[in-house]
Amino acid sequence: MDSMEKKSQAKWRTGSQQRNYARKLMQALRHVRQNTMAAASPSRAVREAADRALAVAAKGRTRWSRAILSSRGGLSVVRKPRKFRARCSIRSRTPNKLRGAATRNTELNGRVRILGRLVPGCRKMSFPTILDEARDYIAALEMQVMAMRAVAELLSAPAALPSAVSGSGF
């Protein structure tokens, strides 16, 4: 791990950052709970609220957090239909020695383009910028998963408590 990777992971692993996110997440979930009757999909509303809370916890310091905060409905994405294009074979024009390097380069560019689509706000960024943003976004998502698991455990604990009490003879 290099120092940048440790820095982004350490930032999201601090207790204060986790408490800050947990507080914002609980506020967002309360808001969603109050407005669930109006929402078409409660699970989508929870996911968007959790993502907005994560972006607020990042304080807009990253491209992905600014992209989430600037979008109207959280992470709602409107996808354009793909256009079909004619594919021409470069094999006939490319010598054998260059064919392998060209294939590797196009594969890498394709993977970078896909990564740029996965990280909010990074569609048309340079390769190093996409990697930095992806590193920070993944660390933030790991923290989000930990917080969501803790919330799920808290919510499922009261349901398990009455069955344990009734089984003990009380």
XYZ file of N, CA and C in Angstrom:
510
model
N 0.839 -1.192 0.000
C 0.000 0.000 0.000
C 0.875 1.243 0.000
N 0.553 2.167 -0.859
C 1.293 3.410 -0.857
C 0.649 4.383 0.131
N 1.273 5.535 0.303
C 0.808 6.487 1.317
C -0.560 7.065 0.990
N -0.874 7.269 -0.314
C -2.189 7.801 -0.695
C -3.293 6.815 -0.335
N -3.050 5.530 -0.571
C -4.052 4.512 -0.279
C -4.279 4.423 1.230
N -3.193 4.444 2.001
C -3.327 4.411 3.459
C -4.076 5.636 3.960
N -3.813 6.784 3.344
C -4.452 8.027 3.761
C -5.956 7.974 3.539
N -6.388 7.502 2.359
C -7.826 7.461 2.075
C -8.511 6.415 2.936
N -7.868 5.266 3.159
C -8.471 4.255 4.007
C -8.501 4.711 5.456
N -7.424 5.347 5.914
C -7.373 5.810 7.300
C -8.413 6.890 7.544
N -8.649 7.738 6.537
C -9.628 8.807 6.687
C -11.006 8.237 6.983
N -11.370 7.168 6.311
C -12.701 6.597 6.485
C -12.763 5.621 7.650
N -11.634 5.264 8.228
C -11.629 4.324 9.345
C -11.549 5.021 10.705
N -11.412 6.323 10.720
C -11.337 7.014 12.007
C -12.683 6.963 12.703
N -12.635 6.934 14.013
C -13.861 6.882 14.791
C -14.737 8.098 14.586
N -14.125 9.272 14.488
C -14.926 10.483 14.306
C -15.629 10.486 12.956
N -14.961 10.017 11.915
C -15.591 9.961 10.585
C -16.726 8.944 10.576
N -16.531 7.821 11.245
C -17.580 6.808 11.302
C -18.781 7.307 12.103
N -18.537 7.985 13.207
C -19.642 8.553 14.000
C -20.374 9.625 13.201
N -19.626 10.452 12.497
C -20.228 11.492 11.666
C -21.131 10.867 10.600
N -20.639 9.843 9.930
C -21.455 9.186 8.915
C -22.661 8.505 9.546
N -22.463 7.822 10.670
C -23.581 7.129 11.318
C -24.678 8.118 11.718
N -24.289 9.263 12.216
C -25.271 10.290 12.601
C -26.042 10.772 11.366
N -25.329 11.050 10.297
C -25.975 11.518 9.071
C -26.843 10.417 8.453
N -26.395 9.181 8.542
C -27.169 8.065 8.027
C -28.480 7.915 8.798
N -28.419 8.000 10.116
C -29.638 7.869 10.917
C -30.610 9.010 10.615
N -30.109 10.214 10.438
C -30.983 11.338 10.065
C -31.642 11.074 8.714
N -30.867 10.592 7.769
C -31.405 10.317 6.431
C -32.439 9.193 6.485
N -32.184 8.163 7.280
C -33.130 7.057 7.382
C -34.430 7.495 8.067
N -34.326 8.373 9.060
C -35.539 8.913 9.684
C -36.360 9.694 8.663
N -35.671 10.475 7.858
C -36.348 11.256 6.825
C -37.041 10.335 5.819
N -36.367 9.269 5.413
C -36.944 8.317 4.471
C -38.154 7.635 5.105
N -38.037 7.283 6.367
C -39.139 6.612 7.064
C -40.383 7.498 7.121
N -40.182 8.784 7.327
C -41.307 9.712 7.376
C -41.949 9.881 6.001
N -41.171 9.730 4.955
C -41.662 9.965 3.592
C -41.833 8.685 2.784
N -41.914 7.521 3.430
C -42.007 6.264 2.677
C -43.323 6.115 1.946
N -44.359 6.750 2.415
C -45.644 6.625 1.727
C -45.586 7.258 0.338
N -44.814 8.316 0.196
C -44.718 9.007 -1.093
C -43.727 8.314 -2.035
N -42.795 7.563 -1.490
C -41.762 6.945 -2.319
C -42.315 5.729 -3.057
N -41.953 5.602 -4.322
C -42.393 4.460 -5.123
C -41.659 3.195 -4.702
N -40.385 3.324 -4.380
C -39.564 2.179 -3.993
C -38.819 2.512 -2.700
N -39.277 1.990 -1.562
C -38.604 2.298 -0.297
C -37.146 1.854 -0.260
N -36.823 0.705 -0.876
C -35.431 0.245 -0.847
C -34.529 1.189 -1.629
N -35.033 1.714 -2.740
C -34.251 2.675 -3.526
C -34.067 3.973 -2.744
N -35.117 4.393 -2.038
C -35.034 5.613 -1.236
C -34.002 5.458 -0.122
N -33.942 4.279 0.490
C -32.948 4.025 1.541
C -31.549 4.056 0.956
N -31.362 3.411 -0.202
C -30.037 3.390 -0.832
C -29.580 4.796 -1.201
N -30.475 5.587 -1.783
C -30.113 6.951 -2.166
C -29.831 7.810 -0.942
N -30.605 7.627 0.127
C -30.366 8.386 1.352
C -29.017 8.023 1.963
N -28.668 6.740 1.936
C -27.375 6.307 2.470
C -26.228 6.878 1.647
N -26.395 6.910 0.335
C -25.350 7.464 -0.528
C -25.209 8.978 -0.340
N -26.339 9.669 -0.214
C -26.271 11.125 0.037
C -25.618 11.405 1.383
N -25.939 10.594 2.398
C -25.314 10.770 3.718
C -23.805 10.546 3.620
N -23.397 9.575 2.816
C -21.966 9.318 2.624
C -21.290 10.509 1.947
N -21.958 11.085 0.953
C -21.400 12.243 0.251
C -21.318 13.453 1.176
N -22.323 13.631 2.034
C -22.297 14.741 2.986
C -21.164 14.533 3.984
N -20.961 13.288 4.414
C -19.866 12.999 5.345
C -18.503 13.268 4.704
N -18.413 13.109 3.380
C -17.159 13.400 2.669
C -16.954 14.900 2.503
N -17.973 15.675 2.798
C -17.926 17.147 2.776
C -17.587 17.722 1.408
N -17.910 17.005 0.351
C -17.694 17.531 -0.993
C -16.241 17.691 -1.367
N -15.353 16.996 -0.706
C -13.914 17.120 -1.004
C -13.477 16.271 -2.179
N -14.324 15.357 -2.597
C -13.982 14.467 -3.702
C -14.978 14.657 -4.840
N -14.566 14.238 -6.026
C -15.462 14.363 -7.187
C -16.709 13.515 -7.020
N -16.530 12.285 -6.496
C -17.686 11.413 -6.355
C -18.705 11.985 -5.383
N -18.251 12.614 -4.295
C -19.209 13.173 -3.333
C -19.918 14.389 -3.923
N -19.186 15.204 -4.678
C -19.828 16.353 -5.324
C -20.836 15.903 -6.380
N -20.522 14.824 -7.082
C -21.447 14.312 -8.100
C -22.729 13.797 -7.452
N -22.616 13.124 -6.333
C -23.800 12.619 -5.635
C -24.622 13.780 -5.099
N -23.951 14.758 -4.507
C -24.670 15.898 -3.922
C -25.318 16.773 -4.992
N -24.714 16.866 -6.166
C -25.254 17.745 -7.194
C -26.391 17.110 -7.976
N -26.474 15.785 -7.948
C -27.579 15.146 -8.667
C -28.866 15.336 -7.872
N -29.961 15.528 -8.581
C -31.239 15.848 -7.927
C -31.720 14.739 -7.019
N -31.696 13.529 -7.491
C -32.291 12.441 -6.727
C -31.265 11.478 -6.175
N -30.106 11.933 -5.822
C -29.090 11.041 -5.301
C -28.286 10.449 -6.434
N -28.431 9.151 -6.654
C -27.641 8.469 -7.678
C -28.488 8.024 -8.861
N -29.643 8.607 -9.058
C -30.464 8.171 -10.181
C -29.734 8.489 -11.479
N -29.579 7.485 -12.289
C -28.803 7.610 -13.518
C -29.710 7.334 -14.703
N -29.702 8.227 -15.652
C -30.441 8.010 -16.886
C -29.433 7.539 -17.919
N -29.653 6.342 -18.390
C -28.710 5.780 -19.348
C -29.194 6.028 -20.764
N -28.259 6.405 -21.611
C -28.572 6.594 -23.022
C -28.536 5.242 -23.709
N -29.409 5.039 -24.666
C -29.336 3.770 -25.397
C -28.022 3.683 -26.174
N -27.480 2.497 -26.212
C -26.223 2.310 -26.931
C -26.457 2.349 -28.423
N -25.545 2.978 -29.106
C -25.609 3.017 -30.561
C -24.735 1.896 -31.103
N -25.257 1.256 -32.131
C -24.467 0.228 -32.781
C -23.563 0.897 -33.806
N -22.335 0.477 -33.817
C -21.416 1.033 -34.805
C -20.721 -0.111 -35.527
N -20.393 0.179 -36.726
C -19.728 -0.841 -37.528
C -18.326 -1.054 -36.988
N -17.979 -2.296 -36.849
C -16.639 -2.612 -36.355
C -15.783 -3.053 -37.525
N -14.676 -2.394 -37.658
C -13.773 -2.804 -38.722
C -12.631 -3.593 -38.091
N -12.147 -4.514 -38.789
C -11.077 -5.358 -38.285
C -9.744 -4.640 -38.455
N -9.024 -4.476 -37.344
C -7.698 -3.870 -37.441
C -6.637 -4.930 -37.694
N -7.053 -6.175 -37.661
C -6.080 -7.253 -37.855
C -5.446 -7.212 -39.241
N -6.218 -6.875 -40.220
C -5.675 -6.897 -41.574
C -4.672 -5.765 -41.796
N -4.814 -4.669 -41.033
C -3.923 -3.524 -41.228
C -2.745 -3.500 -40.248
N -2.833 -4.266 -39.170
C -1.818 -4.197 -38.132
C -0.859 -5.386 -38.238
N 0.430 -5.123 -38.229
C 1.387 -6.233 -38.249
C 1.275 -7.066 -36.967
N 1.698 -8.313 -37.032
C 1.586 -9.229 -35.903
C 2.259 -8.703 -34.639
N 3.384 -8.043 -34.755
C 4.106 -7.561 -33.579
C 3.312 -6.489 -32.831
N 2.587 -5.651 -33.540
C 1.849 -4.556 -32.920
C 0.456 -4.974 -32.439
N -0.031 -6.090 -32.923
C -1.382 -6.516 -32.610
C -1.575 -6.745 -31.109
N -0.637 -7.391 -30.437
C -0.751 -7.679 -28.999
C -0.761 -6.418 -28.158
N 0.108 -5.471 -28.466
C 0.164 -4.216 -27.705
C -1.101 -3.399 -27.902
N -1.624 -3.370 -29.119
C -2.847 -2.612 -29.385
C -4.019 -3.229 -28.641
N -4.083 -4.544 -28.586
C -5.171 -5.224 -27.881
C -5.099 -4.943 -26.393
N -3.911 -5.022 -25.804
C -3.756 -4.749 -24.372
C -4.140 -3.313 -24.050
N -3.740 -2.384 -24.907
C -4.039 -0.975 -24.682
C -5.541 -0.715 -24.746
N -6.219 -1.300 -25.717
C -7.661 -1.092 -25.823
C -8.393 -1.772 -24.677
N -7.910 -2.923 -24.210
C -8.530 -3.584 -23.060
C -8.394 -2.724 -21.816
N -7.212 -2.162 -21.596
C -6.995 -1.303 -20.434
C -7.863 -0.054 -20.509
N -7.924 0.556 -21.679
C -8.773 1.741 -21.840
C -10.241 1.409 -21.574
N -10.669 0.248 -22.018
C -12.048 -0.177 -21.775
C -12.326 -0.369 -20.295
N -11.380 -0.962 -19.582
C -11.560 -1.178 -18.141
C -11.543 0.139 -17.376
N -10.698 1.054 -17.784
C -10.657 2.373 -17.143
C -11.974 3.106 -17.398
N -12.505 2.982 -18.589
C -13.781 3.615 -18.922
C -14.913 3.033 -18.061
N -14.904 1.730 -17.857
C -15.919 1.084 -17.012
C -15.772 1.547 -15.572
N -14.543 1.618 -15.068
C -14.312 2.100 -13.710
C -14.785 3.537 -13.559
N -14.548 4.346 -14.575
C -15.009 5.731 -14.549
C -16.520 5.838 -14.484
N -17.226 4.871 -15.072
C -18.691 4.869 -15.005
C -19.187 4.415 -13.643
N -18.426 3.566 -12.973
C -18.846 3.056 -11.670
C -18.685 4.073 -10.551
N -17.684 4.932 -10.664
C -17.436 5.949 -9.641
C -18.170 7.222 -10.050
N -19.093 7.707 -9.227
C -19.850 8.904 -9.605
C -18.943 10.085 -9.899
N -19.233 10.794 -10.975
C -18.497 12.002 -11.330
C -17.177 11.782 -12.021
N -16.866 10.550 -12.410
C -15.546 10.264 -12.994
C -15.614 9.699 -14.397
N -16.668 9.980 -15.127
C -16.810 9.426 -16.471
C -15.696 9.831 -17.421
N -15.315 11.084 -17.421
C -14.348 11.569 -18.414
C -13.105 12.141 -17.757
N -12.598 11.459 -16.746
C -11.415 11.924 -16.030
C -10.193 11.162 -16.530
N -9.036 11.654 -16.145
C -7.801 10.976 -16.525
C -7.628 9.709 -15.676
N -6.789 8.825 -16.142
C -6.567 7.546 -15.468
C -6.129 7.714 -14.016
N -5.119 8.545 -13.706
C -4.718 8.702 -12.296
C -5.834 9.288 -11.420
N -6.611 10.213 -11.972
C -7.709 10.808 -11.212
C -8.770 9.759 -10.906
N -9.085 8.926 -11.888
C -10.073 7.870 -11.674
C -9.595 6.914 -10.598
N -8.312 6.561 -10.624
C -7.785 5.640 -9.609
C -7.860 6.254 -8.208
N -7.489 7.518 -8.066
C -7.559 8.178 -6.756
C -8.990 8.253 -6.245
N -9.901 8.635 -7.119
C -11.307 8.735 -6.725
C -11.876 7.357 -6.377
N -11.529 6.346 -7.171
C -12.018 4.989 -6.918
C -11.494 4.474 -5.587
N -10.238 4.752 -5.273
C -9.648 4.315 -4.013
C -10.402 4.922 -2.833
N -10.683 6.215 -2.904
C -11.394 6.879 -1.817
C -12.849 6.408 -1.760
N -13.484 6.235 -2.906
C -14.882 5.809 -2.962
C -15.046 4.402 -2.387
N -14.120 3.504 -2.701
C -14.188 2.135 -2.181
C -14.018 2.142 -0.665
N -13.074 2.928 -0.145
C -12.897 3.013 1.306
C -14.163 3.560 1.970
N -14.791 4.549 1.348
C -16.029 5.117 1.889
C -17.152 4.091 1.840
N -17.235 3.326 0.762
C -18.268 2.297 0.655
C -18.074 1.191 1.685
N -16.811 0.857 1.981
C -16.543 -0.144 3.022
C -17.063 0.351 4.367
N -16.850 1.629 4.658
C -17.359 2.188 5.895
C -18.885 2.182 5.881
N -19.479 2.479 4.741
C -20.939 2.473 4.631
C -21.496 1.079 4.901
N -20.845 0.064 4.388
C -21.281 -1.312 4.624
C -21.215 -1.642 6.106
N -20.132 -1.258 6.774
C -20.014 -1.516 8.209
C -21.134 -0.823 8.979
N -21.429 0.421 8.630
C -22.482 1.161 9.322
C -23.849 0.547 9.055
N -24.110 0.140 7.822
C -25.395 -0.466 7.485
C -25.569 -1.816 8.182
N -24.488 -2.576 8.317
C -24.570 -3.837 9.064
C -24.904 -3.575 10.525
N -24.272 -2.553 11.099
C -24.553 -2.218 12.499
C -26.015 -1.805 12.674
N -26.537 -1.020 11.737
C -27.949 -0.611 11.798
C -28.850 -1.827 11.662
N -28.520 -2.737 10.743
C -29.331 -3.943 10.557
C -29.324 -4.808 11.815
N -28.164 -4.917 12.474
C -28.085 -5.692 13.717
C -28.921 -5.044 14.816
N -28.874 -3.722 14.901
C -29.678 -3.026 15.898
C -31.170 -3.209 15.654
N -31.555 -3.157 14.380
C -32.970 -3.307 14.052
C -33.467 -4.737 14.228
N -32.594 -5.710 14.042
C -33.011 -7.101 14.188
C -32.916 -7.584 15.633
N -32.191 -6.900 16.494
C -32.030 -7.320 17.890
C -33.346 -7.310 18.658
N -34.194 -6.276 18.593
C -35.448 -6.308 19.339
C -36.372 -7.441 18.894
N -36.324 -7.829 17.641
C -37.161 -8.922 17.157
C -36.721 -10.251 17.762
N -35.442 -10.417 18.006
C -34.929 -11.649 18.577
C -35.129 -11.684 20.092
N -35.203 -10.531 20.729
C -35.305 -10.463 22.190
C -36.590 -11.087 22.724
N -37.787 -10.802 22.221
C -38.995 -11.410 22.772
C -39.013 -12.925 22.634
N -38.498 -13.470 21.546
C -38.494 -14.927 21.399
C -37.541 -15.568 22.404
N -36.432 -14.913 22.706
C -35.506 -15.444 23.702
C -36.120 -15.388 25.084
N -36.857 -14.309 25.375
C -37.471 -14.179 26.673
C -38.611 -15.175 26.834
N -39.430 -15.352 25.799
C -40.551 -16.281 25.896
C -40.070 -17.737 25.977
N -38.954 -18.039 25.370
C -38.411 -19.392 25.425
C -37.790 -19.717 26.765
N -37.464 -18.712 27.568
C -36.801 -18.973 28.842
C -37.791 -19.210 29.969
N -39.089 -19.078 29.680
C -40.087 -19.378 30.713
C -40.581 -18.153 31.454
N -40.220 -16.955 31.041
C -40.701 -15.755 31.718
C -42.054 -15.380 31.278
